[in-house]
Amino acid sequence: MIEYEKVKKIVFLLCFGILVATLSLFVGVSFAEAQLVAPTSPSPSDGATAEQPVILKWSSVEFPGEIAGGYVVEVSGGNLGSNRKSWVQENSFDFRDYFTLAYGLIVNAKHEWRVRACFGFTIPADEEQQCGPWSNKGIYWKFTPTLGKPT
């Protein structure tokens, strides 16, 4: 009877191990095979002026199957200083949602931005493994904020 229980446990552990290995392989293959493309069609376009409030927009990227994804937006210039990264689920970025006035855009000052699609729900720890290429081959799109019309 003892031998039967040992065999039963070994078979269970082997089956469980095979299941875990299969699932791990499936998930690994899904990310490895899923090629994300770089976002295109920037708004504001490269070199343009943008009336405040500025909302950055780009082409949406199709995420395969049920894999969750979003975008890492990197912006620099003005009061933002060096590059600041933010995570968004949609293909647009409204500065009012992410930065206070102290870290906002400066009128008539050059600003730069780029974006990339990534798997997950937040900025991944390993962007090179979980993200597609940067927009515009990594070269920043430039824009200059102008004053908006009074409301």
mmCIF file of C-alpha atoms in Angstrom, residues 51-129:
data_model
loop_
_atom_site.group_PDB
_atom_site.id
_atom_site.type_symbol
_atom_site.label_atom_id
_atom_site.label_comp_id
_atom_site.label_asym_id
_atom_site.label_seq_id
_atom_site.Cartn_x
_atom_site.Cartn_y
_atom_site.Cartn_z
ATOM 1 C CA GLU A 51 -1.940 74.801 -28.707
ATOM 2 C CA GLN A 52 -2.293 74.118 -24.991
ATOM 3 C CA PRO A 53 -3.672 71.976 -23.508
ATOM 4 C CA VAL A 54 -1.426 69.608 -25.469
ATOM 5 C CA ILE A 55 -2.617 66.060 -26.062
ATOM 6 C CA LEU A 56 -0.128 63.761 -27.770
ATOM 7 C CA LYS A 57 -1.675 61.169 -30.118
ATOM 8 C CA TRP A 58 -0.344 58.345 -32.277
ATOM 9 C CA SER A 59 -1.518 55.301 -34.242
ATOM 10 C CA SER A 60 -2.808 52.464 -32.107
ATOM 11 C CA VAL A 61 -0.909 49.189 -32.053
ATOM 12 C CA GLU A 62 -2.732 45.859 -32.230
ATOM 13 C CA PHE A 63 -1.924 43.550 -29.333
ATOM 14 C CA PRO A 64 -2.241 39.837 -30.178
ATOM 15 C CA GLY A 65 -4.953 37.690 -28.633
ATOM 16 C CA GLU A 66 -5.799 38.379 -25.033
ATOM 17 C CA ILE A 67 -2.400 39.834 -24.160
ATOM 18 C CA ALA A 68 -2.738 43.131 -22.309
ATOM 19 C CA GLY A 69 -0.789 46.108 -23.473
ATOM 20 C CA GLY A 70 -0.330 49.843 -23.377
ATOM 21 C CA TYR A 71 2.211 52.514 -24.200
ATOM 22 C CA VAL A 72 5.288 54.054 -22.627
ATOM 23 C CA VAL A 73 5.436 57.761 -23.462
ATOM 24 C CA GLU A 74 8.740 59.575 -22.979
ATOM 25 C CA VAL A 75 8.731 63.382 -22.920
ATOM 26 C CA SER A 76 11.459 65.950 -22.286
ATOM 27 C CA GLY A 77 11.925 69.705 -22.428
ATOM 28 C CA GLY A 78 10.424 72.682 -20.610
ATOM 29 C CA ASN A 79 9.894 72.188 -16.880
ATOM 30 C CA LEU A 80 10.016 68.433 -17.406
ATOM 31 C CA GLY A 81 13.817 68.479 -17.478
ATOM 32 C CA SER A 82 15.257 65.160 -18.570
ATOM 33 C CA ASN A 83 13.144 62.393 -20.044
ATOM 34 C CA ARG A 84 10.048 61.494 -18.069
ATOM 35 C CA LYS A 85 8.253 58.232 -18.757
ATOM 36 C CA SER A 86 4.561 57.617 -18.252
ATOM 37 C CA TRP A 87 2.269 54.640 -18.902
ATOM 38 C CA VAL A 88 -1.029 54.984 -20.799
ATOM 39 C CA GLN A 89 -3.524 52.353 -21.920
ATOM 40 C CA GLU A 90 -4.841 54.300 -24.921
ATOM 41 C CA ASN A 91 -3.036 55.874 -27.862
ATOM 42 C CA SER A 92 -3.077 59.400 -26.455
ATOM 43 C CA PHE A 93 -1.384 61.312 -23.660
ATOM 44 C CA ASP A 94 -2.992 64.339 -21.998
ATOM 45 C CA PHE A 95 -0.423 66.305 -19.998
ATOM 46 C CA ARG A 96 -3.134 67.502 -17.592
ATOM 47 C CA ASP A 97 -3.614 63.913 -16.422
ATOM 48 C CA TYR A 98 0.047 63.303 -15.603
ATOM 49 C CA PHE A 99 1.869 66.478 -14.667
ATOM 50 C CA THR A 100 1.174 69.362 -12.347
ATOM 51 C CA LEU A 101 1.721 72.926 -13.484
ATOM 52 C CA ALA A 102 5.203 72.896 -11.921
ATOM 53 C CA TYR A 103 6.161 70.061 -14.253
ATOM 54 C CA GLY A 104 4.228 71.298 -17.231
ATOM 55 C CA LEU A 105 5.036 72.551 -20.679
ATOM 56 C CA ILE A 106 6.639 75.933 -21.280
ATOM 57 C CA VAL A 107 5.087 78.084 -23.991
ATOM 58 C CA ASN A 108 7.390 78.677 -26.985
ATOM 59 C CA ALA A 109 9.993 76.189 -25.682
ATOM 60 C CA LYS A 110 11.044 73.098 -27.624
ATOM 61 C CA HIS A 111 9.795 69.775 -26.270
ATOM 62 C CA GLU A 112 10.443 66.238 -27.506
ATOM 63 C CA TRP A 113 8.520 63.003 -27.284
ATOM 64 C CA ARG A 114 8.442 59.402 -28.423
ATOM 65 C CA VAL A 115 6.291 56.370 -27.649
ATOM 66 C CA ARG A 116 6.458 52.570 -27.751
ATOM 67 C CA ALA A 117 3.922 49.777 -27.314
ATOM 68 C CA CYS A 118 4.510 47.298 -24.474
ATOM 69 C CA PHE A 119 2.906 44.190 -23.048
ATOM 70 C CA GLY A 120 1.509 44.480 -19.530
ATOM 71 C CA PHE A 121 -0.280 46.940 -17.288
ATOM 72 C CA THR A 122 2.540 49.332 -16.369
ATOM 73 C CA ILE A 123 6.029 50.328 -17.492
ATOM 74 C CA PRO A 124 7.814 46.962 -17.672
ATOM 75 C CA ALA A 125 10.974 46.319 -15.703
ATOM 76 C CA ASP A 126 12.570 44.940 -18.881
ATOM 77 C CA GLU A 127 11.393 47.221 -21.687
ATOM 78 C CA GLU A 128 13.700 45.623 -24.245
ATOM 79 C CA GLN A 129 11.993 42.235 -23.793
#
